[in-house]
Coordinates of C-alpha atoms in Angstrom, one line a residue:
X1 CA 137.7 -139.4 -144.5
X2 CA 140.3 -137.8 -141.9
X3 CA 139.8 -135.3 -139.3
X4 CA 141.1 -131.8 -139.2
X5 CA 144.9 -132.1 -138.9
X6 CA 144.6 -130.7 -135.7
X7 CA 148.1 -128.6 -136.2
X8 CA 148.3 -125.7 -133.6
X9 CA 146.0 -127.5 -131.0
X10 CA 148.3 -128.8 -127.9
X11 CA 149.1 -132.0 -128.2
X12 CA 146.7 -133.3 -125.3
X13 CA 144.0 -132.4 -128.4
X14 CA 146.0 -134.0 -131.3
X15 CA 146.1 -137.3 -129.1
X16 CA 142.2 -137.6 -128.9
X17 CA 141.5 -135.9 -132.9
X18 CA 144.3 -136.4 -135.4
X19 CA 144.4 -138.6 -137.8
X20 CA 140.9 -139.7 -137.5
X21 CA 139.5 -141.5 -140.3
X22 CA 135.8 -142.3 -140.5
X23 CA 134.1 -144.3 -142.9
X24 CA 130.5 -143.9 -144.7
X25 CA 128.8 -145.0 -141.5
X26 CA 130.4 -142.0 -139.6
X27 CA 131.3 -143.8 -136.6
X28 CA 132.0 -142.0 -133.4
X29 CA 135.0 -144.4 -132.8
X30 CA 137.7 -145.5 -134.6
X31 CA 137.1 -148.6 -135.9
X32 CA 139.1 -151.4 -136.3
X33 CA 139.9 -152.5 -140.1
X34 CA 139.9 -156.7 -139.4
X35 CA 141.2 -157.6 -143.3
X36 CA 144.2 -158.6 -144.8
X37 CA 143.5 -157.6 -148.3
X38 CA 141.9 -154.7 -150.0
X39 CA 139.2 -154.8 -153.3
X40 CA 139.4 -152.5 -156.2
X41 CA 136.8 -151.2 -158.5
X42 CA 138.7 -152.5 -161.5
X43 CA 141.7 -154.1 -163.0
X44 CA 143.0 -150.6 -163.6
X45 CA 142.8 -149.3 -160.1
X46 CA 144.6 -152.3 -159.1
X47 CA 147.6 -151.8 -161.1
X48 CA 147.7 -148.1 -160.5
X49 CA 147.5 -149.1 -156.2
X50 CA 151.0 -151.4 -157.1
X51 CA 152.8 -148.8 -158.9
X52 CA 152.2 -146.2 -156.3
X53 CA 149.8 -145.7 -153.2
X54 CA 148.5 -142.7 -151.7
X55 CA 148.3 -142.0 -148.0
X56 CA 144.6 -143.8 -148.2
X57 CA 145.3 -146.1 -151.0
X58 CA 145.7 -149.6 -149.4
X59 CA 146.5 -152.9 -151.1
X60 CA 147.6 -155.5 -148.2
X61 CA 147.8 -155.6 -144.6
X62 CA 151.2 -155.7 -144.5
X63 CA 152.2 -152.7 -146.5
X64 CA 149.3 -150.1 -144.8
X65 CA 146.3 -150.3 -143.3
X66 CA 143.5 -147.4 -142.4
X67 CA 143.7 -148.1 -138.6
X68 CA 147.2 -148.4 -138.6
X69 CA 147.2 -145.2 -140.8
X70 CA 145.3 -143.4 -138.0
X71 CA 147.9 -144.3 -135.6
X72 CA 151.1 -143.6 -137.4
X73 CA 149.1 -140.2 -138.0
X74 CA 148.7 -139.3 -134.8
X75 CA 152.1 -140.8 -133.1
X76 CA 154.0 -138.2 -136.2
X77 CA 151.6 -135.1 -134.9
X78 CA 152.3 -135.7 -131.6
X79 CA 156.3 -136.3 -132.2
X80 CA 156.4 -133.6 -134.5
X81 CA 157.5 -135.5 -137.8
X82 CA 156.3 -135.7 -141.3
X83 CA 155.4 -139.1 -140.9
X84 CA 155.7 -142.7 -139.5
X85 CA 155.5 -146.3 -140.0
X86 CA 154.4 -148.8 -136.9
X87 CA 155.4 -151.8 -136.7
X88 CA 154.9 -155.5 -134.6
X89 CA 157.1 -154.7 -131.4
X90 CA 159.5 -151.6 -130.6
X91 CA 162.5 -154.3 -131.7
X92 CA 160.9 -154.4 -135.1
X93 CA 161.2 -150.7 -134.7
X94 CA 164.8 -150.3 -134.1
X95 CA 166.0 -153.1 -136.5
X96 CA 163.6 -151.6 -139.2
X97 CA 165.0 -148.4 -138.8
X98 CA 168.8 -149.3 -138.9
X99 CA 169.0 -152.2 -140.6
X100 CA 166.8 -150.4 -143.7
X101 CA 169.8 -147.3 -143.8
X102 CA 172.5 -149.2 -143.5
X103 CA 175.2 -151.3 -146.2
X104 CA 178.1 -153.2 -145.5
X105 CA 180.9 -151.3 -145.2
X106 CA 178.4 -148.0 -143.4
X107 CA 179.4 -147.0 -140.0
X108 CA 177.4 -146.3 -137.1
X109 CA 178.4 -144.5 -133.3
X110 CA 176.0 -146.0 -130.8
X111 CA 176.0 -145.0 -126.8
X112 CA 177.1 -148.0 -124.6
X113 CA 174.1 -148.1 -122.6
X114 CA 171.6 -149.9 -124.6
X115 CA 168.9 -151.8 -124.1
X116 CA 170.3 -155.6 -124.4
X117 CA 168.1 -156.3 -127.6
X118 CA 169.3 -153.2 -129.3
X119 CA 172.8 -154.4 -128.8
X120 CA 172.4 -157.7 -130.2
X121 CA 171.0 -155.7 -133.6
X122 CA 174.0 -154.0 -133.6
X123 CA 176.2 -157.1 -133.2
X124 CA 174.3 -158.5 -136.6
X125 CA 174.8 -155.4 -138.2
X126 CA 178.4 -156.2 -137.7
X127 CA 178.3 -159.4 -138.5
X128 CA 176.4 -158.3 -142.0
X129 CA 180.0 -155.8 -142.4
X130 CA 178.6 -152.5 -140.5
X131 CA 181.4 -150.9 -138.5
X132 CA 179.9 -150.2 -135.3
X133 CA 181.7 -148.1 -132.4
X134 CA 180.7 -147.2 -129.2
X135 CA 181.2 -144.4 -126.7
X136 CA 180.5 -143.3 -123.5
X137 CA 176.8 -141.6 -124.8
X138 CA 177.3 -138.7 -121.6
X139 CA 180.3 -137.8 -123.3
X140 CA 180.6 -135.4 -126.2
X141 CA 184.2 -135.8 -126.5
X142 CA 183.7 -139.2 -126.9
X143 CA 181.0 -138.8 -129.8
X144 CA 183.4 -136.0 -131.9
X145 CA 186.5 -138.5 -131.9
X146 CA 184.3 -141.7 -132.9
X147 CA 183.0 -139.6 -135.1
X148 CA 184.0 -139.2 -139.1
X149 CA 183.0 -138.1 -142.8
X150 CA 180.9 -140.7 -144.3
X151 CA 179.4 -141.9 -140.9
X152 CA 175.4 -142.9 -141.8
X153 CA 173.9 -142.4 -138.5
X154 CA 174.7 -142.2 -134.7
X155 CA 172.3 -143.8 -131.9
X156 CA 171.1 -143.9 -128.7
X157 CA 168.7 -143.9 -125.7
X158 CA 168.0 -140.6 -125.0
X159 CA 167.4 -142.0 -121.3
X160 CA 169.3 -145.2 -120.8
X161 CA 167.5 -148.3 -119.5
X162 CA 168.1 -149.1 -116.7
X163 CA 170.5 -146.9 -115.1
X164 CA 168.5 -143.5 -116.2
X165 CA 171.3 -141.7 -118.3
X166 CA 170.5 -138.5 -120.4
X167 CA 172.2 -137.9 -123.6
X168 CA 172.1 -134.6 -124.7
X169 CA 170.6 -135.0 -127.4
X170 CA 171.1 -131.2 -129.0
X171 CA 175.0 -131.7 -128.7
X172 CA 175.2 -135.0 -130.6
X173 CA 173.0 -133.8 -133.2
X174 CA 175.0 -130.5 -134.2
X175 CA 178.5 -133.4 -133.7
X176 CA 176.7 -136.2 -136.3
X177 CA 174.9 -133.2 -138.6
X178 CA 178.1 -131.7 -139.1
X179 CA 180.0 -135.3 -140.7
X180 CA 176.2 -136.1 -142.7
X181 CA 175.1 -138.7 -139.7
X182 CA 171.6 -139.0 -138.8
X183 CA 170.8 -139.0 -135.5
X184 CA 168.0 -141.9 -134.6
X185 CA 167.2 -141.6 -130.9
X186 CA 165.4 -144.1 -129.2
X187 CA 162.6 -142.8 -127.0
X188 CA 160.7 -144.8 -125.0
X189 CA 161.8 -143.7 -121.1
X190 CA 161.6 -140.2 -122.3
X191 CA 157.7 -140.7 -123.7
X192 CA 156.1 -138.8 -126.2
X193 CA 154.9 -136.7 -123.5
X194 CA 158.3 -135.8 -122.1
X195 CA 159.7 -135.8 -125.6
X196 CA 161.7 -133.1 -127.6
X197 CA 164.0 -135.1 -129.6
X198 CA 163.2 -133.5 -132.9
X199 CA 163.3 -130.3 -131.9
X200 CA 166.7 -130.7 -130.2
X201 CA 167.8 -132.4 -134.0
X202 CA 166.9 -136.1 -133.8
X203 CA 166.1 -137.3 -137.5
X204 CA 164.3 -140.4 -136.6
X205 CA 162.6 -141.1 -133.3
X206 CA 161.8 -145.1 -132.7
X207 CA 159.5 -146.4 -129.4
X208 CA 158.2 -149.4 -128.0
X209 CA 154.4 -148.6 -128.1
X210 CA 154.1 -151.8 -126.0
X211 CA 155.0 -149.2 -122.9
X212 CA 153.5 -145.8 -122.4
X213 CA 152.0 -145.5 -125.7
X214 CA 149.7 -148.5 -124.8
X215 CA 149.8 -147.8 -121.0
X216 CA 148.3 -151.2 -120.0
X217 CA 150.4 -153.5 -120.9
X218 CA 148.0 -155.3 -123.5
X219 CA 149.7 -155.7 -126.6
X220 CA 152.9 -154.9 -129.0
X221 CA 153.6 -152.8 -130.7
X222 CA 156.9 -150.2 -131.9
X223 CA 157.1 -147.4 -134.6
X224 CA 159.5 -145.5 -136.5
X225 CA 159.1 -141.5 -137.3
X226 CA 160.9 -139.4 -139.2
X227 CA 160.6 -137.2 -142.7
X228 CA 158.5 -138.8 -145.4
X229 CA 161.3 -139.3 -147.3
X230 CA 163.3 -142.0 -144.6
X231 CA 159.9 -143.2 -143.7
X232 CA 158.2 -144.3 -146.7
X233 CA 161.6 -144.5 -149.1
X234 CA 164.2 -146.1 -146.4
X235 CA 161.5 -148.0 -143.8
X236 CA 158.6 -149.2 -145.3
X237 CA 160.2 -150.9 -148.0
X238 CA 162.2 -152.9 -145.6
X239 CA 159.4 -153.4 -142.9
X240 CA 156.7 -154.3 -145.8
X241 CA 158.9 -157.2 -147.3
X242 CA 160.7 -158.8 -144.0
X243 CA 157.1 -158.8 -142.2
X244 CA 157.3 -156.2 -139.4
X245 CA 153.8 -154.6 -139.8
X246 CA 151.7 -153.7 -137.1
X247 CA 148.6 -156.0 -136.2
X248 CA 145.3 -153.4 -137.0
X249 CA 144.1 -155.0 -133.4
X250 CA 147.4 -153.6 -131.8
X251 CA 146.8 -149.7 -133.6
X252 CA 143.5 -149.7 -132.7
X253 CA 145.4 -150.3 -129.1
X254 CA 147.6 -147.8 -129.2
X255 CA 145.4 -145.3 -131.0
X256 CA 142.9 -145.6 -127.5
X257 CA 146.2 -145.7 -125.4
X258 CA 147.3 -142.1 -127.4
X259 CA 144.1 -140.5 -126.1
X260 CA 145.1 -141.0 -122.2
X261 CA 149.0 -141.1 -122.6
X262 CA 149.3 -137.6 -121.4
X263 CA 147.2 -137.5 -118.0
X264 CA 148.9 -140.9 -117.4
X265 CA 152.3 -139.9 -118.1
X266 CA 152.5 -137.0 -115.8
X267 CA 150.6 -138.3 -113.4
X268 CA 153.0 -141.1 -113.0
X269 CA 155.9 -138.7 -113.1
X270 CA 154.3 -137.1 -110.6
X271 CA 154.2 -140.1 -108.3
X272 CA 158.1 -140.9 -109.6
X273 CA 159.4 -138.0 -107.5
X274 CA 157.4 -138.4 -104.8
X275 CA 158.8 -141.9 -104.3
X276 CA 162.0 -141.2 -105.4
X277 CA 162.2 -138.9 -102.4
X278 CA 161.0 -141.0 -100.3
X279 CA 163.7 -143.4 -101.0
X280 CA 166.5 -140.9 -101.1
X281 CA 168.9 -141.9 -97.6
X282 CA 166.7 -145.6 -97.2
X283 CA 169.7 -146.9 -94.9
X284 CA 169.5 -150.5 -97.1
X285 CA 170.0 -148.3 -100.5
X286 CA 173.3 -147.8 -101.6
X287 CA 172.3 -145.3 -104.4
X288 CA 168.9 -144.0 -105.4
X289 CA 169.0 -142.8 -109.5
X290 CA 166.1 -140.6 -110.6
X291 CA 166.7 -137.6 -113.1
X292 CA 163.8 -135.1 -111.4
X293 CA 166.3 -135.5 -108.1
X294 CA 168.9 -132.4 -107.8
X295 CA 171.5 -135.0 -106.9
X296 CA 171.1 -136.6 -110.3
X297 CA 174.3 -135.5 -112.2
X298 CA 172.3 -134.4 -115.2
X299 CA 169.2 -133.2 -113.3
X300 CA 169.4 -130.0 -115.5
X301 CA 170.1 -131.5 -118.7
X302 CA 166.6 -133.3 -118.0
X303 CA 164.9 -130.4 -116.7
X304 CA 165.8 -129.0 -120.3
X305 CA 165.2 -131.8 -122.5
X306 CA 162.5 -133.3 -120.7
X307 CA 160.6 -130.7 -117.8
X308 CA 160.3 -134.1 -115.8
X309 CA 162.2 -136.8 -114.4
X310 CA 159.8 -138.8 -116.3
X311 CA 158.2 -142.1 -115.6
X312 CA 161.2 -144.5 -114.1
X313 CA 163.4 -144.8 -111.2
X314 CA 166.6 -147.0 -110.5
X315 CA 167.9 -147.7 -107.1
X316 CA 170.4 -150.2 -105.8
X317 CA 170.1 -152.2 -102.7
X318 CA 173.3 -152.3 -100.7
X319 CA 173.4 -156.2 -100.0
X320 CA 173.9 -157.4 -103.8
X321 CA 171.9 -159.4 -105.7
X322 CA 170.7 -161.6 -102.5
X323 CA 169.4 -158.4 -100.6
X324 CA 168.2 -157.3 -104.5
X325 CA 166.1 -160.5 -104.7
X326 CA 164.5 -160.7 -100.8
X327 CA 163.2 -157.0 -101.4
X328 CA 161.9 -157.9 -104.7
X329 CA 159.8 -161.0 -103.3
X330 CA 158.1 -159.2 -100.3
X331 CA 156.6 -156.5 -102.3
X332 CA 153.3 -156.7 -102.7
X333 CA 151.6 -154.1 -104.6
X334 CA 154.6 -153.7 -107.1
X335 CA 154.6 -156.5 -109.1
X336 CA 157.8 -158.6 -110.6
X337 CA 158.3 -158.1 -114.5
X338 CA 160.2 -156.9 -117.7
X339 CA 157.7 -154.5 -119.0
X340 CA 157.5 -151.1 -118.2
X341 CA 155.0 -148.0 -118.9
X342 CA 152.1 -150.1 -117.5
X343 CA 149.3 -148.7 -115.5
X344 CA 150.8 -151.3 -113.2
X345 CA 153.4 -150.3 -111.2
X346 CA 156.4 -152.8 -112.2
X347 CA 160.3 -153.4 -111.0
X348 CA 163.0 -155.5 -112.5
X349 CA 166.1 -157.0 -111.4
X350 CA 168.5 -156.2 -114.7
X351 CA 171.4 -158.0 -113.7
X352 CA 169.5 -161.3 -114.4
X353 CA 166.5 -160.1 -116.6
X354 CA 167.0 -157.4 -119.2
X355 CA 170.8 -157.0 -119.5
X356 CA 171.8 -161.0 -118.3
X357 CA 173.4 -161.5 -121.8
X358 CA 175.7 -158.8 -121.0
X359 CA 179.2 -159.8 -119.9
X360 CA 180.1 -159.2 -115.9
X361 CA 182.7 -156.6 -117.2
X362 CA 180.0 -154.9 -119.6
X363 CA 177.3 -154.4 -116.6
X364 CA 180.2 -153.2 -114.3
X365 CA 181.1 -150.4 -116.3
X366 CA 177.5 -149.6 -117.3
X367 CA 176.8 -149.5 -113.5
X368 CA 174.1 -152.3 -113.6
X369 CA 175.3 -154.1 -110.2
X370 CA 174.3 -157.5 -108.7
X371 CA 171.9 -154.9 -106.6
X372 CA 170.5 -152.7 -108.8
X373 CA 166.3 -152.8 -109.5
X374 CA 164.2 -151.4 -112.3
X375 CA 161.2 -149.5 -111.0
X376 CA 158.6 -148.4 -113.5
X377 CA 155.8 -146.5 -111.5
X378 CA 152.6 -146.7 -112.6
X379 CA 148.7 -145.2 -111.8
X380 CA 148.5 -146.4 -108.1
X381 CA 148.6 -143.9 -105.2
X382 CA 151.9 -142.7 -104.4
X383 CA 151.1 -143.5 -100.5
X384 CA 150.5 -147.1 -100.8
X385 CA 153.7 -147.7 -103.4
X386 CA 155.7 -145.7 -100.6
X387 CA 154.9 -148.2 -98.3
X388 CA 155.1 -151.1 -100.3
X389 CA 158.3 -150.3 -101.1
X390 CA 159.6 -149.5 -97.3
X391 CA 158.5 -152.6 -96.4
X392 CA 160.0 -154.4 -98.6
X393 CA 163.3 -153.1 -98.2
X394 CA 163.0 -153.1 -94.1
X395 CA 164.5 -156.3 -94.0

């Protein structure tokens, strides 16, 4: 039994209430659905289940599942889509939402600055006989002349890991609707909270859950939302039969981590431009890169898009890669790792981490340099990171 929809109640509502389904013992929480298989009253009901579920008509683990139901439920409310399909990582999400549109012989524009993993997707869809440019995502002109009839789809970061790029997302979407491309935006640095991708005329909106969504850095987790039709016509079929279904453990994760996301997000942001200005003219920084700054060069186009310079920052350390690396191992409170969106506050050198599979000439012209870090703040108090940081960096 589900919940109210919750539709006209802000979102901060939606993320404790939608999508909640209870069962006959009326449980306060939701509850976690441990099973990999399904029972049916008869032979009949079985057979009618294969030809053609409802949205709470299940028949394996791997093609639905009522606490993964819950959380797709919510995630679409929240993004304002029809519906959506999570998956076993945010990788699963991207590949399960390109690889499921596309045939040989499609072609797809994608922005340059991608996450390294999304790049190496689009290299197989190549090598499976998708066309595949690129363009400068900041660059409009750039989109319209890659741009054709006939082109399937056209994607991006709407704020580029790690070097904190906005796309604007409103102009590419009237450039792609107007050849028949959808638009599939990936989400994650923007957060649902921060989000307005579909309103600005994203079709399909793909995150790592493993970040914000979970906010603690506990489990896996990705998911793909759209319309109905692309997500249970175009996705599902491809996620259900090549094995990239959610875990019920992991949406019962990210359906507790939906419930905080908001006072977490924001309060993170929050510390973001506090530390961002406090590391704005650091005589060892060469160049400090946060979109809530007025010296970012899109700082309005994320004040638009966003209201927030959201949850990351990116600054590089004048001495290289050496001066990169001493910083990094006399911090204290920050702590070294890949993740991001964590409670924890977290920093990354991409050079050698995220983007190392990147050619020298690729990270050059994406502006990841030998001394560029990663910083992902998290819940801690903006004082002691301040300081953290400062010391780190006095040397």
């Amino acid at each position: 039994m589900s919940d109210s929809s919750a539709k006209g109640l802000h979102p901060r509502t939606q993320a404790v209430h939608h999508g909640i389904r209870r069962s006959q013992y009326g449980e306060m929480a939701e509850a976690i659905f441990l099973t990999q298989g399904f029972v049916y009253d008869s032979a009949e009901q079985a057979e009618a289940r294969f030809k053609g579920t409802g949205p709470d008509e299940f028949i394996y683990a791997r093609y639905g599942n009522p606490t993964s139901r819950m959380f797709e439920d919510r995630i679409a409310a929240l993004e304002g889509t029809e519906d959506a399909f999570a998956t076993a990582s945010g990788m699963a999400a991207v590949n399960g939402a390109l690889f499921s549109m596309c045939k040989p012989g499609d072609h797809i524009v994608a922005a340059r600055a991608l996450f390294g993993s999304c790049l190496y997707v689009l290299d197989l869809l190549a090598k499976f006989g998708v066309e595949v440019s690129y363009v400068d995502g900041t660059d409009l002109n750039q989109w319209q002349a890659a741009l054709r009839p006939g082109t399937k789809a056209v994607f991006f970061e709407s704020l580029s890991n790690p070097t904190l790029e906005l796309i604007d997302i409103e102009g590419v979407a009237r450039l792609a609707h107007a050849v028949g491309a959808l638009v599939v935006v990936d989400n994650v640095f923007a957060t649902p909270v921060f989000s307005r991708a579909v309103d600005l005329g994203a079709d399909v909106v793909v995150y790592s859950a493993t970040k914000h969504i979970d906010g603690g850095g506990r489990a896996l987790a990705g998911v793909i939302c759209g319309t109905r039709q692309f997500v249970r016509e175009v996705a599902e079929p491809y996620l259900k039969h090549t094995g990239g279904a959610i875990s019920p453990f992991h949406s019962w994760i990210m359906l507790n981590g939906l419930t905080t996301m908001d006072l977490r997000v924001r309060a993170q942001a929050e510390t973001a431009l506090t530390v961002a200005q406090a590391l704005q003219g650091h005589p060892a920084l060469s160049r400090v890169i946060y979109p809530g700054l007025a010296d970012h060069p899109q700082h309005d186009l994320a004040m638009r898009a966003m209201g927030s310079g959201g949850t990351m920052i990116a600054f590089e350390v004048a001495g290289g890669k050496d001066a990169a690396f001493a910083a990094l191992n006399r911090l204290e409170i920050v702590r070294i790792s890949n993740n991001l969106g964590d409670a924890k506050s977290i920093i990354t050198h991409p050079a050698t981490t995220t983007h190392q599979r990147l050619s020298d000439d690729d990270r050059a012209y994406l502006g990841i340099t030998p001394g560029l870090l990663r910083l992902s703040i998290g819940l801690e108090d903006a004082g002691d990171l301040t300081r953290d940081l400062m010391q780190a960096l006095a040397v």
